mmCIF file of C-alpha atoms in Angstrom:
data_model
loop_
_atom_site.group_PDB
_atom_site.id
_atom_site.type_symbol
_atom_site.label_atom_id
_atom_site.label_comp_id
_atom_site.label_asym_id
_atom_site.label_seq_id
_atom_site.Cartn_x
_atom_site.Cartn_y
_atom_site.Cartn_z
ATOM 1 C CA MET A 1 -12.097 18.039 -13.220
ATOM 2 C CA ASN A 2 -9.229 20.047 -14.291
ATOM 3 C CA GLU A 3 -8.246 20.430 -10.285
ATOM 4 C CA LEU A 4 -8.519 16.517 -10.199
ATOM 5 C CA GLN A 5 -6.074 16.309 -13.242
ATOM 6 C CA ASN A 6 -3.677 18.745 -11.637
ATOM 7 C CA LYS A 7 -3.678 16.984 -8.281
ATOM 8 C CA ILE A 8 -2.764 13.289 -10.214
ATOM 9 C CA GLY A 9 -0.442 15.045 -12.447
ATOM 10 C CA TYR A 10 -2.280 13.376 -15.658
ATOM 11 C CA HIS A 11 -4.309 15.090 -18.196
ATOM 12 C CA PHE A 12 -6.824 13.278 -20.424
ATOM 13 C CA ASN A 13 -7.151 13.227 -24.033
ATOM 14 C CA ASN A 14 -10.427 11.653 -23.747
ATOM 15 C CA PHE A 15 -12.182 13.608 -21.386
ATOM 16 C CA ASP A 16 -15.386 11.514 -21.541
ATOM 17 C CA LEU A 17 -13.203 8.778 -19.749
ATOM 18 C CA LEU A 18 -12.604 10.635 -16.764
ATOM 19 C CA LYS A 19 -16.020 11.713 -16.198
ATOM 20 C CA GLU A 20 -17.133 7.744 -16.851
ATOM 21 C CA ALA A 21 -14.405 7.040 -14.179
ATOM 22 C CA LEU A 22 -15.845 9.680 -11.655
ATOM 23 C CA THR A 23 -19.844 8.785 -12.281
ATOM 24 C CA HIS A 24 -21.884 6.543 -9.763
ATOM 25 C CA SER A 25 -24.584 4.238 -10.538
ATOM 26 C CA SER A 26 -26.949 6.286 -8.180
ATOM 27 C CA TYR A 27 -26.349 9.362 -10.587
ATOM 28 C CA ALA A 28 -27.354 6.734 -13.850
ATOM 29 C CA ASN A 29 -30.325 5.254 -11.983
ATOM 30 C CA GLU A 30 -31.436 8.834 -10.769
ATOM 31 C CA HIS A 31 -31.764 10.305 -13.955
ATOM 32 C CA LYS A 32 -32.872 7.045 -15.408
ATOM 33 C CA SER A 33 -31.068 7.316 -18.674
ATOM 34 C CA LYS A 34 -29.189 4.377 -20.617
ATOM 35 C CA HIS A 35 -26.808 6.915 -22.466
ATOM 36 C CA ILE A 36 -25.212 8.031 -19.017
ATOM 37 C CA LYS A 37 -22.002 5.640 -18.572
ATOM 38 C CA TYR A 38 -20.645 4.990 -14.832
ATOM 39 C CA ASN A 39 -17.577 3.629 -13.615
ATOM 40 C CA GLU A 40 -18.388 -0.331 -12.927
ATOM 41 C CA ARG A 41 -16.961 -1.537 -16.022
ATOM 42 C CA LEU A 42 -13.880 0.749 -15.490
ATOM 43 C CA GLU A 43 -13.591 -0.185 -11.728
ATOM 44 C CA PHE A 44 -13.262 -4.332 -13.158
ATOM 45 C CA LEU A 45 -10.464 -3.166 -15.533
ATOM 46 C CA GLY A 46 -8.933 -0.858 -13.085
ATOM 47 C CA ASP A 47 -8.627 -3.721 -10.337
ATOM 48 C CA ALA A 48 -6.868 -5.743 -12.530
ATOM 49 C CA VAL A 49 -4.322 -3.125 -14.239
ATOM 50 C CA LEU A 50 -3.678 -2.316 -10.187
ATOM 51 C CA SER A 51 -2.670 -5.458 -9.542
ATOM 52 C CA ILE A 52 -0.414 -6.386 -12.007
ATOM 53 C CA VAL A 53 1.184 -3.050 -11.793
ATOM 54 C CA VAL A 54 1.558 -3.426 -8.117
ATOM 55 C CA SER A 55 2.888 -7.168 -8.744
ATOM 56 C CA ASP A 56 5.299 -6.345 -11.032
ATOM 57 C CA TYR A 57 6.903 -3.612 -8.317
ATOM 58 C CA ILE A 58 6.685 -5.274 -5.337
ATOM 59 C CA PHE A 59 8.494 -8.386 -7.253
ATOM 60 C CA LYS A 60 11.358 -6.506 -8.717
ATOM 61 C CA HIS A 61 12.040 -3.973 -5.669
ATOM 62 C CA CYS A 62 11.178 -6.474 -2.650
ATOM 63 C CA PRO A 63 13.892 -9.497 -3.224
ATOM 64 C CA GLU A 64 13.699 -10.473 0.043
ATOM 65 C CA LEU A 65 10.066 -11.134 0.228
ATOM 66 C CA PRO A 66 9.322 -14.966 -0.320
ATOM 67 C CA GLU A 67 5.834 -15.792 -2.289
ATOM 68 C CA GLY A 68 3.700 -15.938 1.019
ATOM 69 C CA GLU A 69 4.966 -12.377 1.888
ATOM 70 C CA LEU A 70 4.703 -10.853 -1.456
ATOM 71 C CA THR A 71 1.243 -11.885 -1.648
ATOM 72 C CA LYS A 72 0.207 -10.558 1.795
ATOM 73 C CA LEU A 73 1.688 -6.978 0.843
ATOM 74 C CA ARG A 74 0.077 -7.156 -2.374
ATOM 75 C CA ALA A 75 -3.331 -8.324 -0.391
ATOM 76 C CA SER A 76 -2.363 -5.175 2.061
ATOM 77 C CA LEU A 77 -2.208 -2.703 -0.915
ATOM 78 C CA VAL A 78 -5.080 -3.223 -2.916
ATOM 79 C CA CYS A 79 -7.511 -4.081 -0.628
ATOM 80 C CA GLU A 80 -10.613 -1.229 0.574
ATOM 81 C CA LYS A 81 -8.755 0.405 3.289
ATOM 82 C CA SER A 82 -5.961 1.432 1.389
ATOM 83 C CA LEU A 83 -7.755 2.442 -1.706
ATOM 84 C CA TYR A 84 -9.740 4.293 0.179
ATOM 85 C CA ALA A 85 -6.740 5.885 2.153
ATOM 86 C CA PHE A 86 -5.596 6.669 -1.522
ATOM 87 C CA ALA A 87 -8.716 8.197 -2.647
ATOM 88 C CA LYS A 88 -9.322 10.565 0.624
ATOM 89 C CA SER A 89 -5.410 11.927 0.228
ATOM 90 C CA ILE A 90 -6.736 13.426 -3.638
ATOM 91 C CA ASN A 91 -10.076 14.359 -2.334
ATOM 92 C CA LEU A 92 -11.534 11.998 -4.667
ATOM 93 C CA GLY A 93 -15.156 11.982 -3.066
ATOM 94 C CA LYS A 94 -15.340 15.657 -3.632
ATOM 95 C CA TYR A 95 -15.421 14.651 -7.771
ATOM 96 C CA ILE A 96 -17.594 12.137 -7.571
ATOM 97 C CA ILE A 97 -20.588 12.373 -9.475
ATOM 98 C CA LEU A 98 -23.378 10.778 -7.398
ATOM 99 C CA SER A 99 -27.173 11.052 -7.055
ATOM 100 C CA LYS A 100 -28.430 13.805 -4.800
ATOM 101 C CA GLY A 101 -29.601 11.045 -2.420
ATOM 102 C CA GLU A 102 -26.536 9.110 -2.142
ATOM 103 C CA ARG A 103 -24.695 12.621 -2.009
ATOM 104 C CA ASN A 104 -27.057 13.375 1.137
ATOM 105 C CA ASN A 105 -26.426 10.136 2.962
ATOM 106 C CA GLY A 106 -22.499 10.338 2.622
ATOM 107 C CA GLY A 107 -21.664 8.614 -0.151
ATOM 108 C CA SER A 108 -18.902 11.017 -1.032
ATOM 109 C CA ASP A 109 -16.754 9.542 1.862
ATOM 110 C CA ARG A 110 -18.169 5.704 1.869
ATOM 111 C CA PRO A 111 -14.958 3.734 1.453
ATOM 112 C CA SER A 112 -16.514 1.519 -1.234
ATOM 113 C CA ILE A 113 -17.348 4.080 -3.234
ATOM 114 C CA LEU A 114 -14.200 6.064 -3.265
ATOM 115 C CA SER A 115 -12.138 2.988 -3.609
ATOM 116 C CA ASP A 116 -14.175 1.473 -6.693
ATOM 117 C CA ALA A 117 -13.835 5.387 -8.075
ATOM 118 C CA PHE A 118 -10.041 4.840 -7.444
ATOM 119 C CA GLU A 119 -9.858 1.996 -9.694
ATOM 120 C CA ALA A 120 -12.223 3.073 -12.262
ATOM 121 C CA LEU A 121 -9.865 6.118 -12.277
ATOM 122 C CA ILE A 122 -7.087 3.698 -12.664
ATOM 123 C CA ALA A 123 -8.669 2.095 -15.691
ATOM 124 C CA ALA A 124 -9.605 5.588 -17.544
ATOM 125 C CA ILE A 125 -5.740 6.363 -17.311
ATOM 126 C CA TYR A 126 -4.460 2.949 -18.487
ATOM 127 C CA ILE A 127 -6.925 3.139 -21.764
ATOM 128 C CA ASP A 128 -6.444 7.134 -22.064
ATOM 129 C CA GLY A 129 -2.615 7.054 -21.882
ATOM 130 C CA GLY A 130 -1.176 3.659 -21.650
ATOM 131 C CA ILE A 131 0.876 1.451 -19.042
ATOM 132 C CA GLU A 132 3.697 4.168 -18.381
ATOM 133 C CA PRO A 133 1.464 7.055 -17.450
ATOM 134 C CA VAL A 134 -1.052 4.616 -15.266
ATOM 135 C CA SER A 135 2.122 2.874 -13.502
ATOM 136 C CA LYS A 136 3.254 6.491 -12.786
ATOM 137 C CA HIS A 137 -0.159 7.224 -11.305
ATOM 138 C CA ILE A 138 -0.423 3.864 -9.136
ATOM 139 C CA LEU A 139 3.661 4.307 -7.892
ATOM 140 C CA ASN A 140 2.801 7.505 -6.483
ATOM 141 C CA PHE A 141 0.488 6.254 -3.877
ATOM 142 C CA ILE A 142 2.101 2.380 -3.860
ATOM 143 C CA ILE A 143 5.587 3.326 -2.737
ATOM 144 C CA PRO A 144 5.168 4.966 0.085
ATOM 145 C CA ALA A 145 2.510 2.553 1.433
ATOM 146 C CA ILE A 146 5.206 0.146 0.907
ATOM 147 C CA LYS A 147 7.837 1.863 2.786
ATOM 148 C CA ASN A 148 5.467 2.530 5.653
ATOM 149 C CA SER A 149 4.501 -1.175 5.734
ATOM 150 C CA LYS A 150 8.426 -2.154 6.005
ATOM 151 C CA LYS A 151 8.697 -0.042 8.509
ATOM 152 C CA LYS A 152 5.936 -1.481 10.195
ATOM 153 C CA ARG A 153 7.042 -4.937 9.664
ATOM 154 C CA ILE A 154 10.899 -4.211 11.111
ATOM 155 C CA ASN A 155 9.666 -2.087 13.907
ATOM 156 C CA ASP A 156 7.632 -5.454 15.143
ATOM 157 C CA TYR A 157 10.155 -7.756 15.544
ATOM 158 C CA LYS A 158 11.984 -6.631 18.682
ATOM 159 C CA THR A 159 8.344 -6.015 20.117
ATOM 160 C CA THR A 160 6.997 -9.268 19.248
ATOM 161 C CA LEU A 161 9.881 -10.923 20.904
ATOM 162 C CA GLN A 162 9.609 -9.226 23.966
ATOM 163 C CA GLU A 163 6.020 -9.970 24.512
ATOM 164 C CA ILE A 164 6.711 -13.776 24.037
ATOM 165 C CA ILE A 165 9.642 -13.883 26.273
ATOM 166 C CA GLN A 166 7.707 -11.746 28.819
ATOM 167 C CA LYS A 167 5.083 -14.876 29.306
ATOM 168 C CA ASN A 168 7.797 -16.995 30.892
ATOM 169 C CA PRO A 169 8.878 -15.130 34.240
ATOM 170 C CA GLY A 170 12.727 -15.021 35.044
ATOM 171 C CA GLU A 171 13.441 -15.093 31.412
ATOM 172 C CA GLN A 172 15.585 -12.223 29.728
ATOM 173 C CA ILE A 173 16.756 -10.828 26.397
ATOM 174 C CA GLU A 174 20.164 -8.967 25.663
ATOM 175 C CA TYR A 175 21.200 -7.425 22.084
ATOM 176 C CA VAL A 176 24.643 -7.834 22.463
ATOM 177 C CA LEU A 177 26.817 -6.187 19.564
ATOM 178 C CA VAL A 178 29.592 -8.908 18.087
ATOM 179 C CA GLY A 179 30.929 -6.940 14.928
ATOM 180 C CA GLU A 180 31.094 -3.908 13.219
ATOM 181 C CA SER A 181 32.954 -3.306 9.821
ATOM 182 C CA GLY A 182 33.052 -0.830 7.052
ATOM 183 C CA PRO A 183 33.994 3.109 6.839
ATOM 184 C CA ASP A 184 32.023 5.523 8.872
ATOM 185 C CA HIS A 185 29.684 6.355 6.101
ATOM 186 C CA ASN A 186 28.829 2.637 5.212
ATOM 187 C CA LYS A 187 28.756 0.839 8.433
ATOM 188 C CA HIS A 188 28.000 -2.806 8.872
ATOM 189 C CA PHE A 189 26.869 -3.903 12.716
ATOM 190 C CA VAL A 190 26.257 -7.429 13.507
ATOM 191 C CA VAL A 191 24.102 -8.101 16.467
ATOM 192 C CA GLU A 192 23.541 -11.297 18.862
ATOM 193 C CA VAL A 193 20.271 -11.742 20.824
ATOM 194 C CA HIS A 194 20.638 -13.804 23.594
ATOM 195 C CA LEU A 195 17.844 -15.398 25.840
ATOM 196 C CA ASN A 196 19.770 -15.991 29.688
ATOM 197 C CA SER A 197 23.069 -15.829 27.706
ATOM 198 C CA ASN A 198 21.930 -18.370 24.903
ATOM 199 C CA VAL A 199 22.312 -16.998 21.457
ATOM 200 C CA ILE A 200 18.928 -17.359 19.872
ATOM 201 C CA GLY A 201 19.765 -14.687 16.751
ATOM 202 C CA LYS A 202 21.870 -13.275 14.898
ATOM 203 C CA GLY A 203 21.126 -10.365 12.442
ATOM 204 C CA GLY A 204 22.734 -7.382 10.404
ATOM 205 C CA GLY A 205 22.095 -4.259 9.089
ATOM 206 C CA LYS A 206 23.538 -0.454 8.365
ATOM 207 C CA SER A 207 22.873 0.765 11.905
ATOM 208 C CA LYS A 208 22.594 -1.239 15.453
ATOM 209 C CA LYS A 209 18.881 -0.626 15.747
ATOM 210 C CA GLU A 210 18.388 -2.675 12.466
ATOM 211 C CA ALA A 211 20.834 -5.349 13.082
ATOM 212 C CA GLU A 212 19.038 -5.964 16.527
ATOM 213 C CA GLN A 213 15.266 -6.307 14.302
ATOM 214 C CA GLN A 214 16.899 -8.555 12.188
ATOM 215 C CA ALA A 215 18.467 -10.661 15.065
ATOM 216 C CA ALA A 216 15.230 -10.534 16.866
ATOM 217 C CA ARG A 217 13.493 -11.430 13.436
ATOM 218 C CA GLU A 218 15.731 -14.867 13.001
ATOM 219 C CA ALA A 219 14.898 -15.536 16.619
ATOM 220 C CA LEU A 220 11.214 -15.388 15.972
ATOM 221 C CA GLU A 221 11.897 -17.593 12.871
ATOM 222 C CA LEU A 222 13.738 -19.843 14.713
ATOM 223 C CA MET A 223 10.959 -19.937 17.480
ATOM 224 C CA GLY A 224 8.463 -20.850 14.900
ATOM 225 C CA TYR A 225 6.602 -17.657 14.840
#
């Protein structure tokens, strides 16, 4: 338990909350005890706390995204797949208290069990320390995930546009640098994307690559994608 607390950078005032967050229902059922608290109720609260912290962060730090994209981004960050990855990154399965049968059947690596325990841990931190430490804990996982998500979205624009154009034999796209401004340490580039010499998109960025991606993004939007 101390090892886990060191990993997450939070030490509990009420140690029972941490134990409850890590106790799976199978353990309570195995021991047939009404006095053993397991993590399902904490998971319910943790889900809500996670959602509000993530929503608040992406609302403030992703001003370029419209409501629909914010919803998609939040959904991708709080889904079982993401929570499972977060839990695996701190080896949470090692600390979950399971029945012998559940552990022997691979419960400590089951996505549903790990993601639920991750949410329960969020609730335990929130109850024990309030919104500030739980926000810090959540953002330790969320911020890197958002950065990776942004990279994937940007990298997809040119590839997607190329794949669409390739469906029409004989058509070619070309990226043309049409503007460059600013000092060396803070350049701004403007690029047009041409389809058979016709401008179909224009974009700007701090690098030529970023400007090309934004030009491809505009082209995709104009084409209805």
